[in-house]
mmCIF file of C-alpha atoms in Angstrom:
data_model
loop_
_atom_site.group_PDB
_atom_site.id
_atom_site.type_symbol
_atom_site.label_atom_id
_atom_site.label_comp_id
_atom_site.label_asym_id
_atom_site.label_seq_id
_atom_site.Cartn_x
_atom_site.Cartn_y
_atom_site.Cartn_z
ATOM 1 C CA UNK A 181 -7.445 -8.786 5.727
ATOM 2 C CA UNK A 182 -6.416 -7.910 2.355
ATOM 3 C CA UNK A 183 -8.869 -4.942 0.616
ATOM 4 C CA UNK A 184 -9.169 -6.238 -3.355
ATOM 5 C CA UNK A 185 -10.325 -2.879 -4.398
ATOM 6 C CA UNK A 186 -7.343 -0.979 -3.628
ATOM 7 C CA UNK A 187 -5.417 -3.114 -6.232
ATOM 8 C CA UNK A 188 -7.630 -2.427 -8.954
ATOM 9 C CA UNK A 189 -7.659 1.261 -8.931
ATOM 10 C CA UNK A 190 -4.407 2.229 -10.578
ATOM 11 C CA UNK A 191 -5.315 0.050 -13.552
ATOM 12 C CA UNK A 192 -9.169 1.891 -13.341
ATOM 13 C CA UNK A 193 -7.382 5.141 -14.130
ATOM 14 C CA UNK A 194 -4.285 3.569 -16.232
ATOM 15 C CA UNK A 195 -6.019 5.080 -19.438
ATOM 16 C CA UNK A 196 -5.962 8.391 -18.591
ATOM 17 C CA UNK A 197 -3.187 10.812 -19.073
ATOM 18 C CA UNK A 198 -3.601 13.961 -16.341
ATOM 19 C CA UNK A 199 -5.760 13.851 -13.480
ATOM 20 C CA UNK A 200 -6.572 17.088 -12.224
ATOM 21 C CA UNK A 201 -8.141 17.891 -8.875
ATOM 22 C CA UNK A 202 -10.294 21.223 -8.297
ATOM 23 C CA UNK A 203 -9.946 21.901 -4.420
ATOM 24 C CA UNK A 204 -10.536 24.798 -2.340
ATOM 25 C CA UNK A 205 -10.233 23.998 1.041
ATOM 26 C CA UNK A 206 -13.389 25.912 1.812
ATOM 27 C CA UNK A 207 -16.811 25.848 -0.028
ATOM 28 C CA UNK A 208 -18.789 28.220 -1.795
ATOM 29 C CA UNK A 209 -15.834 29.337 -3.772
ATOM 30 C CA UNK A 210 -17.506 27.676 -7.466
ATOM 31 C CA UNK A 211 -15.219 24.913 -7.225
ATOM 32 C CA UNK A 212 -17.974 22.622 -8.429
ATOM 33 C CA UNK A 213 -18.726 25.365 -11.111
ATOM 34 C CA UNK A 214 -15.264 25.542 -12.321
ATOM 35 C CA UNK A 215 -14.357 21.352 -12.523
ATOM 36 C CA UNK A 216 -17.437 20.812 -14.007
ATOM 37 C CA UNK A 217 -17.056 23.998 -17.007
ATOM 38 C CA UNK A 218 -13.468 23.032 -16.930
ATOM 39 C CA UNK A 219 -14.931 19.265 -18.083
ATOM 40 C CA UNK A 220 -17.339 20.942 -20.540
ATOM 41 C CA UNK A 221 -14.690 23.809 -22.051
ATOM 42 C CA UNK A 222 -11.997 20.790 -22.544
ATOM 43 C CA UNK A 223 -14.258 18.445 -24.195
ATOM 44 C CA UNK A 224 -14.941 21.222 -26.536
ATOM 45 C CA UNK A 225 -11.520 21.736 -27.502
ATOM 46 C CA UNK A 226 -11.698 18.462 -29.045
ATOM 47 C CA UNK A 227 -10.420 16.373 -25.871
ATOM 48 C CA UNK A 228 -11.861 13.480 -23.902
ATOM 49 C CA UNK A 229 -12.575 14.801 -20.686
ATOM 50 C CA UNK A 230 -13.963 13.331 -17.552
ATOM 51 C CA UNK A 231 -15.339 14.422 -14.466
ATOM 52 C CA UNK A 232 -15.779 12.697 -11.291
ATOM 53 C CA UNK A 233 -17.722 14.540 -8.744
ATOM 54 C CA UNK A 234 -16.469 13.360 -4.782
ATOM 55 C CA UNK A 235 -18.473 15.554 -3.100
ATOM 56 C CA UNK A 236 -20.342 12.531 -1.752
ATOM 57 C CA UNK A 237 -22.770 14.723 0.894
ATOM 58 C CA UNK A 238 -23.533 17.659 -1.253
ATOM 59 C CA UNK A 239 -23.140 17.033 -4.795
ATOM 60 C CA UNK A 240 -23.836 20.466 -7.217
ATOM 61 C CA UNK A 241 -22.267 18.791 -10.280
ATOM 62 C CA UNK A 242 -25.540 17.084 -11.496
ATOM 63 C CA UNK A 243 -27.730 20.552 -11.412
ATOM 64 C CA UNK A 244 -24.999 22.344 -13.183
ATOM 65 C CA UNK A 245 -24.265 19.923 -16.297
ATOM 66 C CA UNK A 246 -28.090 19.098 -16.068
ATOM 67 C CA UNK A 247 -28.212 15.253 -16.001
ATOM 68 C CA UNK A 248 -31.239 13.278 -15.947
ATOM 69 C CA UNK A 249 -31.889 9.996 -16.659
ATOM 70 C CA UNK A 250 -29.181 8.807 -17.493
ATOM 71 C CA UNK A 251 -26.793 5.568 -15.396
ATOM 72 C CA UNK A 252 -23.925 4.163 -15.819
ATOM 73 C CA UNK A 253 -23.780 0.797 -17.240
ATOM 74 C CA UNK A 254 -22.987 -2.341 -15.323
ATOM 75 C CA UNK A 255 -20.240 -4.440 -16.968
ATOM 76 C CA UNK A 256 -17.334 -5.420 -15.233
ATOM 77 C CA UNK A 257 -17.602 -2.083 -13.298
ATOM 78 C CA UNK A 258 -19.366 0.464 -14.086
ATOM 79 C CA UNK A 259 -19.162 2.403 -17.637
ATOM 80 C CA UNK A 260 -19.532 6.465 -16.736
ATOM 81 C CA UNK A 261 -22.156 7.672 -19.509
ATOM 82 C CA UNK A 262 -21.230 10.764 -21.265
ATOM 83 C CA UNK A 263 -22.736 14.114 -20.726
ATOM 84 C CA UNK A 264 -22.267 16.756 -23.320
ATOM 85 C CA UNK A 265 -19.362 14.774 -24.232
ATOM 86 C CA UNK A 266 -18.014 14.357 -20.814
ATOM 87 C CA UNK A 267 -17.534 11.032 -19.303
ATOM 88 C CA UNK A 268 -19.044 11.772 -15.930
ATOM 89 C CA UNK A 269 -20.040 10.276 -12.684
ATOM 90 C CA UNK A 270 -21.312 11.111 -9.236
ATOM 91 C CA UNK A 271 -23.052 9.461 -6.105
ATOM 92 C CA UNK A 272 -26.005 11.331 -7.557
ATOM 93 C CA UNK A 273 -26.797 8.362 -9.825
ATOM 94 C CA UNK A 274 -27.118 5.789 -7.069
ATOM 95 C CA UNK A 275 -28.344 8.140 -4.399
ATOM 96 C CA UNK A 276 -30.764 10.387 -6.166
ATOM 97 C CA UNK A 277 -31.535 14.154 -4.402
ATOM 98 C CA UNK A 278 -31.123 12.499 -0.696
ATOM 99 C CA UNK A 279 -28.943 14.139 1.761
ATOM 100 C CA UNK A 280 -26.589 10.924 2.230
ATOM 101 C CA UNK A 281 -25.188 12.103 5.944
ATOM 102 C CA UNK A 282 -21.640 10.213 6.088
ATOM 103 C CA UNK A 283 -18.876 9.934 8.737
ATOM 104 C CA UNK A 284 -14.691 9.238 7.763
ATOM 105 C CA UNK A 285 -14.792 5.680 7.516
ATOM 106 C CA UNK A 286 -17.735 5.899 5.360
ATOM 107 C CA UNK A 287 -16.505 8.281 3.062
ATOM 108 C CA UNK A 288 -13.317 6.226 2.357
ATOM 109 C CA UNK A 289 -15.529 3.612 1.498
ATOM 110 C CA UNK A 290 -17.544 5.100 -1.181
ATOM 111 C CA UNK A 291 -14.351 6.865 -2.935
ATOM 112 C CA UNK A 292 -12.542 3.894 -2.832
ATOM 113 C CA UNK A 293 -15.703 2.440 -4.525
ATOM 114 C CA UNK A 294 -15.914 4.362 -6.928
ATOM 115 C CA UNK A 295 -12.159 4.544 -8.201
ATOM 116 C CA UNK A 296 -12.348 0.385 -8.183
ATOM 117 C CA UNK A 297 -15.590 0.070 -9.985
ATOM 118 C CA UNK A 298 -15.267 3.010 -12.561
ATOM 119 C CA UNK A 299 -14.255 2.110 -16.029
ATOM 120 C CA UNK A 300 -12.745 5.302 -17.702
ATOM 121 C CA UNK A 301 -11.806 5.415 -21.304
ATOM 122 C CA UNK A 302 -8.562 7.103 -22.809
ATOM 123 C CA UNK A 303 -9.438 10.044 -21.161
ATOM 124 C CA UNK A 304 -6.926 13.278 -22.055
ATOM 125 C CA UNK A 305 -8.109 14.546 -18.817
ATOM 126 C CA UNK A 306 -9.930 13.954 -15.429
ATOM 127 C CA UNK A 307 -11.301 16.331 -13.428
ATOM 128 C CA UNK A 308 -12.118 15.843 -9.710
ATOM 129 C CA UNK A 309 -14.405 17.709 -7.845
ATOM 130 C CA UNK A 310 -13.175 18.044 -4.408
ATOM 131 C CA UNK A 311 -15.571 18.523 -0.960
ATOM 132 C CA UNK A 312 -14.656 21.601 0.852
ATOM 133 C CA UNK A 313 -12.031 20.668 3.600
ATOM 134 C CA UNK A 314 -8.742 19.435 4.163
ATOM 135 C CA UNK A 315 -10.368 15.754 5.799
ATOM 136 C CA UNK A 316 -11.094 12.458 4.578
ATOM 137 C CA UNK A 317 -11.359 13.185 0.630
ATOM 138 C CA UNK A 318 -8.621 14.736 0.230
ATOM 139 C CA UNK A 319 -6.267 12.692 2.503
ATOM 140 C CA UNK A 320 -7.943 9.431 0.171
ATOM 141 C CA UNK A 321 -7.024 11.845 -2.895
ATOM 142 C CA UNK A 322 -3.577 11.874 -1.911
ATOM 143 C CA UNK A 323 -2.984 8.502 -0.428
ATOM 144 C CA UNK A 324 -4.664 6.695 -3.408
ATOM 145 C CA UNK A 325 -4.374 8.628 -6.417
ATOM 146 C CA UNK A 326 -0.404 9.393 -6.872
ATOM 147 C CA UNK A 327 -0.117 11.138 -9.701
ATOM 148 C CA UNK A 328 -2.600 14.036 -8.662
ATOM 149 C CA UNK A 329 -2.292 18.399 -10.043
ATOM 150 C CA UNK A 330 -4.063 20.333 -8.338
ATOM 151 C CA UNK A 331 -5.921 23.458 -9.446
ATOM 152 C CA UNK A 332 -6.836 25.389 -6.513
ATOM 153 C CA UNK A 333 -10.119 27.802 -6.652
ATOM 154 C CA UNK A 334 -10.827 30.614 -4.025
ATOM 155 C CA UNK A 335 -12.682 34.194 -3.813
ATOM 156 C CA UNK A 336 -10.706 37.681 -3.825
ATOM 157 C CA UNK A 337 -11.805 37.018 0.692
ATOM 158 C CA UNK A 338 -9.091 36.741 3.242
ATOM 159 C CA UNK A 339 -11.133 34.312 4.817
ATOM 160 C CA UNK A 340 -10.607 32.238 1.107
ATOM 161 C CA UNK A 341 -6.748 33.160 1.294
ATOM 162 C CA UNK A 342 -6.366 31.702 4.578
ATOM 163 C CA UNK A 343 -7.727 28.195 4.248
ATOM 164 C CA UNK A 344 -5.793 28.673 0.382
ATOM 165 C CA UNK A 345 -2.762 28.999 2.485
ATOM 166 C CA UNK A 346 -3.241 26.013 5.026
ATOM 167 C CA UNK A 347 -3.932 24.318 1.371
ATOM 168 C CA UNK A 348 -0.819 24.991 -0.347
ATOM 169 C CA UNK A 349 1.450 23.995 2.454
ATOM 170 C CA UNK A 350 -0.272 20.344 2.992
ATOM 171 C CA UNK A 351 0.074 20.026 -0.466
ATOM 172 C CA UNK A 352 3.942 21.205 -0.972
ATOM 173 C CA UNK A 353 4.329 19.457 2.461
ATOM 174 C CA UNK A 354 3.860 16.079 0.206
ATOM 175 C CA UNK A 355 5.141 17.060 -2.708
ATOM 176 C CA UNK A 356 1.804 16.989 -4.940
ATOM 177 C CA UNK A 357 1.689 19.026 -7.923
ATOM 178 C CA UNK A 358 0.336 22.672 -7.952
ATOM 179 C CA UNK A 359 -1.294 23.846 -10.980
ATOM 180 C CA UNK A 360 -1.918 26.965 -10.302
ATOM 181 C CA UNK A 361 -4.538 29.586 -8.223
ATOM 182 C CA UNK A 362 -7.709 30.866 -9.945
ATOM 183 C CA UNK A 363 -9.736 33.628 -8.175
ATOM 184 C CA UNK A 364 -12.740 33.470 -8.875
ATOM 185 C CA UNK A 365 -16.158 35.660 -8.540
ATOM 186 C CA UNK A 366 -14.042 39.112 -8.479
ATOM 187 C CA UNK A 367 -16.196 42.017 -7.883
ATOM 188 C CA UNK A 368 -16.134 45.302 -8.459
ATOM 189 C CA UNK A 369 -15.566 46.144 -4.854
ATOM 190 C CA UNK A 370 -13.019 43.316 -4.409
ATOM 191 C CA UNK A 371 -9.276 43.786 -4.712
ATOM 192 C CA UNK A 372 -7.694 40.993 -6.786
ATOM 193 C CA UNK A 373 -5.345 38.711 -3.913
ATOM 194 C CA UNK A 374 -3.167 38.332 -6.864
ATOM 195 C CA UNK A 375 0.199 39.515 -4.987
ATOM 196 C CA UNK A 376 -0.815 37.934 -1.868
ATOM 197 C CA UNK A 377 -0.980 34.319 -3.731
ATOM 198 C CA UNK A 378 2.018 34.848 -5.552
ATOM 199 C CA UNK A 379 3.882 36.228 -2.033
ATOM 200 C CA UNK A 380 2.835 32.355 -0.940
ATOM 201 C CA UNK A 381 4.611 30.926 -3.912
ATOM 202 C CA UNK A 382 1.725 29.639 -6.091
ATOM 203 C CA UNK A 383 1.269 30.405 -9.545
ATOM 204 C CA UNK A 384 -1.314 32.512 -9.963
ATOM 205 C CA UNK A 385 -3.496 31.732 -12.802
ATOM 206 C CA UNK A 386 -6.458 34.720 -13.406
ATOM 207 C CA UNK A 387 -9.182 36.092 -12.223
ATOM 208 C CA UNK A 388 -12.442 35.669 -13.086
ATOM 209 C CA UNK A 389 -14.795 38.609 -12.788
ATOM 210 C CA UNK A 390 -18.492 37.506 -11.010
ATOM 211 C CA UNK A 391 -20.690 36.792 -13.601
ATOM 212 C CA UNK A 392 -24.852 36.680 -13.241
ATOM 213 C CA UNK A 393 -25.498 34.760 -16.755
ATOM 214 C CA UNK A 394 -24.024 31.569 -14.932
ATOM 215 C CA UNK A 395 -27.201 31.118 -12.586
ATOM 216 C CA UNK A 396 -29.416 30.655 -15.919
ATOM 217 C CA UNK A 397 -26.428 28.301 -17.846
ATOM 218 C CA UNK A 398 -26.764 26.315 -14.491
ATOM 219 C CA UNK A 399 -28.060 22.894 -16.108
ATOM 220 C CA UNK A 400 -27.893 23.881 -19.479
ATOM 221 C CA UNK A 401 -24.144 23.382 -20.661
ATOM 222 C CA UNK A 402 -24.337 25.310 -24.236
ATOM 223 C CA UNK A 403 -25.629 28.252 -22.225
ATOM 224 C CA UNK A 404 -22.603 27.829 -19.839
ATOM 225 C CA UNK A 405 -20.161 28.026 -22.024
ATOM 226 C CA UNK A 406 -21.455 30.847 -23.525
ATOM 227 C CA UNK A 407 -21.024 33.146 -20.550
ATOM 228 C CA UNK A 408 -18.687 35.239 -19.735
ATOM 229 C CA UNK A 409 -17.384 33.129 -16.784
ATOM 230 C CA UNK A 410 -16.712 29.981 -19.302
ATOM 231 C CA UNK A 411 -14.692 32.093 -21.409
ATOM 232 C CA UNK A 412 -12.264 33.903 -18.626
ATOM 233 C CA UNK A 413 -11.972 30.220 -17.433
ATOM 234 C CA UNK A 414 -11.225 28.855 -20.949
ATOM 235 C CA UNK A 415 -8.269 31.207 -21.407
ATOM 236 C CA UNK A 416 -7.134 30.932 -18.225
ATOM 237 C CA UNK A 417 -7.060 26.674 -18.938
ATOM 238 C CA UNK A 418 -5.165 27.520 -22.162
ATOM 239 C CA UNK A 419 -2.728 28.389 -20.557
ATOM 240 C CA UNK A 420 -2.201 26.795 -17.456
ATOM 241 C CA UNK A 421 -2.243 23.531 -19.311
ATOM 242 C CA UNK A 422 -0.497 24.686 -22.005
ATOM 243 C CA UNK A 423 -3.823 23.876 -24.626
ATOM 244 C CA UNK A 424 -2.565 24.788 -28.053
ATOM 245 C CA UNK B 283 -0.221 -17.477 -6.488
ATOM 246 C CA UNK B 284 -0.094 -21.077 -6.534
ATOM 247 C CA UNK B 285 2.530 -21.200 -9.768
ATOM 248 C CA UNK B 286 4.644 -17.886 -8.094
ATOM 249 C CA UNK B 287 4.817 -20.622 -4.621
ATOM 250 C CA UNK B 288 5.861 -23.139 -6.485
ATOM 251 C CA UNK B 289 2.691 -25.103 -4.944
ATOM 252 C CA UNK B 290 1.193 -27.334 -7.262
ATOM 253 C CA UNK B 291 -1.573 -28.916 -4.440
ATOM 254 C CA UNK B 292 -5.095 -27.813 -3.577
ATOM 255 C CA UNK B 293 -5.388 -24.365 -2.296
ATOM 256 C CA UNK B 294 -8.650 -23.460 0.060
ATOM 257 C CA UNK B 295 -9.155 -19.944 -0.129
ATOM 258 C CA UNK B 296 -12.169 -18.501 2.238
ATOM 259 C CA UNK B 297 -13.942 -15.768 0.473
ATOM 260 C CA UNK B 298 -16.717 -13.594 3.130
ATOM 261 C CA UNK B 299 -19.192 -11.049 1.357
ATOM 262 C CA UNK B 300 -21.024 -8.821 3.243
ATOM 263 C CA UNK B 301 -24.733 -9.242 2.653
ATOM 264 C CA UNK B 302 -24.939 -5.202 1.479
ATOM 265 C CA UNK B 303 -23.441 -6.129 -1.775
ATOM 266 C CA UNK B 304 -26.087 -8.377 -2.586
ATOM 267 C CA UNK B 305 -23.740 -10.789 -4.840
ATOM 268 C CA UNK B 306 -25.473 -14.105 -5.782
ATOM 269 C CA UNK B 307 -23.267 -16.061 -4.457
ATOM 270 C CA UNK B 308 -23.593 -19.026 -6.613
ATOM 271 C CA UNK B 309 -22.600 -16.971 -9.750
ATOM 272 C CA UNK B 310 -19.322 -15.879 -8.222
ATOM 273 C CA UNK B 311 -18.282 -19.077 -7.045
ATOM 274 C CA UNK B 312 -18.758 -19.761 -10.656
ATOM 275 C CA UNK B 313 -16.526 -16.964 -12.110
ATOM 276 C CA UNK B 314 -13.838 -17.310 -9.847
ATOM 277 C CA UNK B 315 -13.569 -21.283 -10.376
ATOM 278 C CA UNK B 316 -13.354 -20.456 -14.351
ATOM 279 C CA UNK B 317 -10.891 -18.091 -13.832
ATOM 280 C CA UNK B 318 -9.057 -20.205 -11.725
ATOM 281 C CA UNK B 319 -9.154 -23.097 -14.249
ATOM 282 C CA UNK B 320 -7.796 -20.285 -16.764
ATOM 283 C CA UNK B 321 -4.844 -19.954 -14.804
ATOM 284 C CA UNK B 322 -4.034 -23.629 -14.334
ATOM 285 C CA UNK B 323 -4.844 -22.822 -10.574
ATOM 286 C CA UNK B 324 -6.365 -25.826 -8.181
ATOM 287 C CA UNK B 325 -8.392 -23.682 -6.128
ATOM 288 C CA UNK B 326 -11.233 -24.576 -4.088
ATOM 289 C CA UNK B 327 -13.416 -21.281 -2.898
ATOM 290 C CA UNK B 328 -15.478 -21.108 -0.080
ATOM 291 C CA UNK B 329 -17.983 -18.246 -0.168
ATOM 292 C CA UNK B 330 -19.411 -17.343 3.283
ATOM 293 C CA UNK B 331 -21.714 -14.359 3.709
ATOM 294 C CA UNK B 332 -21.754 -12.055 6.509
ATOM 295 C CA UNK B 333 -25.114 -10.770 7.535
ATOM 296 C CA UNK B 334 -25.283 -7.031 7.581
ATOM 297 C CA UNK B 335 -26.017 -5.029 10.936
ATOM 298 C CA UNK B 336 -25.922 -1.424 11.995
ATOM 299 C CA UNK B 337 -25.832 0.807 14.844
ATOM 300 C CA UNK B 338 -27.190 3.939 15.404
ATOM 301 C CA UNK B 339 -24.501 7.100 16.807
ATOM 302 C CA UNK B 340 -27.349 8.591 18.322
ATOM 303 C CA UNK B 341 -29.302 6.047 20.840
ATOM 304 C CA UNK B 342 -27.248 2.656 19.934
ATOM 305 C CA UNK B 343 -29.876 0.139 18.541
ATOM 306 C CA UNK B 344 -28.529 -2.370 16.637
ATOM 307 C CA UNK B 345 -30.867 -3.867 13.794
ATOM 308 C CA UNK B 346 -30.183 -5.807 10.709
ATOM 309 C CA UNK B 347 -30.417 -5.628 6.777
ATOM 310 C CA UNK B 348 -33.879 -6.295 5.363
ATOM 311 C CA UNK B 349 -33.812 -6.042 1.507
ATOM 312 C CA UNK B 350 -36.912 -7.327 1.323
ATOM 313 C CA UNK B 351 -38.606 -3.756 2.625
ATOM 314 C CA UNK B 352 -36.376 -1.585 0.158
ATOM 315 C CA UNK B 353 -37.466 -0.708 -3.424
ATOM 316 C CA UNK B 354 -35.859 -2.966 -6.440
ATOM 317 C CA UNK B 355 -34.013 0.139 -6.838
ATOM 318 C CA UNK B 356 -32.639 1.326 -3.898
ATOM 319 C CA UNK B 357 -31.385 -2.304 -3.508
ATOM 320 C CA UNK B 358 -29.147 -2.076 -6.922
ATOM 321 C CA UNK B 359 -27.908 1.599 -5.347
ATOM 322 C CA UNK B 360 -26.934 -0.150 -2.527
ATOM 323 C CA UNK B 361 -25.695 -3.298 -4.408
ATOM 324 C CA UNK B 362 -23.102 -0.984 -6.446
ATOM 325 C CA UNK B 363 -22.312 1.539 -3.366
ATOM 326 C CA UNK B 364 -23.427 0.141 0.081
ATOM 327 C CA UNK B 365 -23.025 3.636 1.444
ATOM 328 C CA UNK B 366 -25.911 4.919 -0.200
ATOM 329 C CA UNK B 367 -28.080 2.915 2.478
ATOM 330 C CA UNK B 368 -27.318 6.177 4.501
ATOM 331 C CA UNK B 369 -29.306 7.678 2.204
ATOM 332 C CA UNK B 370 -32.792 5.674 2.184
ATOM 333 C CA UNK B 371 -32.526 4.138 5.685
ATOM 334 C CA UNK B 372 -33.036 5.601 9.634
ATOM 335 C CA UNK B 373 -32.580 4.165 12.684
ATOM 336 C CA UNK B 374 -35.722 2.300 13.270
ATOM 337 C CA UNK B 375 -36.044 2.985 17.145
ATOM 338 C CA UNK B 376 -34.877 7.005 16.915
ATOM 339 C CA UNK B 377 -35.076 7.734 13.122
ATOM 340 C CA UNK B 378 -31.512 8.611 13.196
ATOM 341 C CA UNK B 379 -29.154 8.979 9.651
ATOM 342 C CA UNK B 380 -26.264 8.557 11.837
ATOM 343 C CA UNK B 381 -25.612 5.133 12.070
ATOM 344 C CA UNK B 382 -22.348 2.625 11.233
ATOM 345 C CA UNK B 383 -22.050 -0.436 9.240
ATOM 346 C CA UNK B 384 -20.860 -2.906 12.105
ATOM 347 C CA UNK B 385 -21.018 -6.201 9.750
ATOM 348 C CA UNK B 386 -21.792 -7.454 6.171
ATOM 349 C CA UNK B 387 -19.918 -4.289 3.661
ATOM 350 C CA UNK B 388 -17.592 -5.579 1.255
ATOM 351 C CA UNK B 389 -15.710 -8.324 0.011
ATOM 352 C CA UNK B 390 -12.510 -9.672 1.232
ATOM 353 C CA UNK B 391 -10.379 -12.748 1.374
ATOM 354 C CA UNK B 392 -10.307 -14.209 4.887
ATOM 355 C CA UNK B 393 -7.949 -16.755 4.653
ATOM 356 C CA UNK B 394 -5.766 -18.574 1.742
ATOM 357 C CA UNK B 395 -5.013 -21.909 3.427
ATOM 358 C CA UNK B 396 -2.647 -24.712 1.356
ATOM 359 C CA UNK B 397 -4.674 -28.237 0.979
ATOM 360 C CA UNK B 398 -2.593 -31.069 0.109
ATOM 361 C CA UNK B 399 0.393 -30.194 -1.135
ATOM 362 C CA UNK B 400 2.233 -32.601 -3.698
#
């Protein structure tokens, strides 16, 4: 039985020129947080950014860049609209705020859906936030997208380090690109894992220090990127993707 | 396909669409048999749909796809991303979310058979 949509996704995302996954491995790190600013913080440099959102049973993405009312347009697929100047989609938009409980087979189905149906423009980047765990998405992420980075997120927490570790080597163990590790919410009382990251091989990118003014820039983007936390993470981007 | 085999003859192909993506299937017959004519193909679609069903993980009823009962737009959710049925619809016997598509999700090609050949 052949699958038609699998064919049409390389030519869905011919037009853009990096495509940058935000993973974790485990949740509550601010991976959402950080693709979606990264989206925001690019676009303001003058880029065309996307963001895709895969987090198909918990999406964040839509509280934090505040979209409402807005859809993407029906023609020949379906045309992402732009939010804040980023090109953006999510199961939010079909879905509303229901819990959409999925299993594997399920969840295959609705990222390969997406991919097929969504019509990108010359995008300069795309950034993909990831579901916690090393399952389903991120097999799909590997098997269908080819020429995948990855920009890995976790807290200064052992228990972060660890799944960051299992992370790594699935990754190296199929050769994907690495951006980089960004450690994010550093406290006070927290020790930056800086040497323990770079003892695993990664490139570690910065830290960036907790920061309170993000819970009131959550769904309000020019707020956002006026925190402190959008501009650690915007020179931390500069140079990990070598921004000029 | 037909120009690539060489195979200048009628070619049947046998299209099946599951019922959750709601296509008319009238209007895609349509589209594909301009497209074929674009291509110089001689292709002659047959578009068969595939009633939806779905069991439940929990107590293993079986029921089937009423669009009729679902709001205009939960339908066009659906329509784009069958998926999001898990979203807006329970098992009607246990009121479980858990439950599989067992039939009528997607569109595929179910058979390219070669009519006469010249």
């Amino acid at each position: 039985m052949l699958d038609p949509r699998i064919s049409v996704i390389g030519e869905r995302l011919g037009r853009i020129s990096k495509i940058i996954a935000v993973s974790s491995g485990k949740g509550g790190v601010g991976k959402s947080l950080i693709a979606a600013t990264t989206a925001l913080i690019l676009s303001k440099k003058g880029l065309q950014a996307g963001l895709l959102d895969l987090d198909f049973t918990n999406p964040s993405s839509n509280m934090i860049l505040g979209v409402s009312n807005v859809y993407p347009i029906e023609e020949k697929g379906m045309i992402p609209p732009k939010i804040h100047g980023v090109e953006y989609l999510s199961i939010t938009f079909f879905a509303g705020d229901e819990a959409i409980p999925l299993r594997g087979e399920d969840v295959t189905n609705v990222f390969i859906e997406m991919l097929a149906l969504t019509k990108w423009s010359d995008l300069n980047y795309l950034i993909v936030d990831t579901p916690p765990g090393l399952g389903d998405v991120l097999l799909d992420l590997l098997k269908l997208i080819r020429r995948l980075m990855f920009l890995v997120v976790m807290t200064p927490s052992r228990l972060s380090l660890g799944t960051v570790r299992k992370l790594l080597a699935l990754l190296w163990g199929v050769k994907a690109p690495v951006i980089g590790v960004i450690e994010n919410m550093l406290t006070e009382a927290s020790a930056s894992l800086r040497d323990e990251v770079e003892r695993l091989g990664a490139r570690f990118l910065g830290s960036i220090p907790f920061d309170p003014e993000v819970e009131r820039g959550l769904g309000n983007p020019k707020k956002l990127l006026e925190t402190k936390f959008a501009k650690r993470l915007s020179s931390i981007l500069d140079q990990a993707l070598e921004i000029t | 396909m037909t120009t690539e085999r060489g195979v200048r003859g009628l070619i049947d192909v046998t299209i099946r669409i599951g019922e959750l993506q709601q296509i008319d299937l009238e209007t895609f017959k349509f589209a594909l048999e301009q497209l074929s004519r674009q291509y110089s193909m001689h292709i002659k679609f047959e578009l068969k749909e595939e009633r939806a069903e779905f069991r439940c993980g929990v107590c293993g009823e079986v029921w089937s796809f009423e669009r009729e009962n679902l709001d205009p737009e939960i339908r066009e959710a659906i329509h784009v991303i069958p998926e999001v049925a898990h979203a807006f619809m329970r098992c009607p016997r246990c009121g479980s979310p858990d439950f599989e598509v067992i039939k009528g999700r997607g569109v595929w090609i179910e058979s390219i058979g070669e009519g006469i050949k010249c």
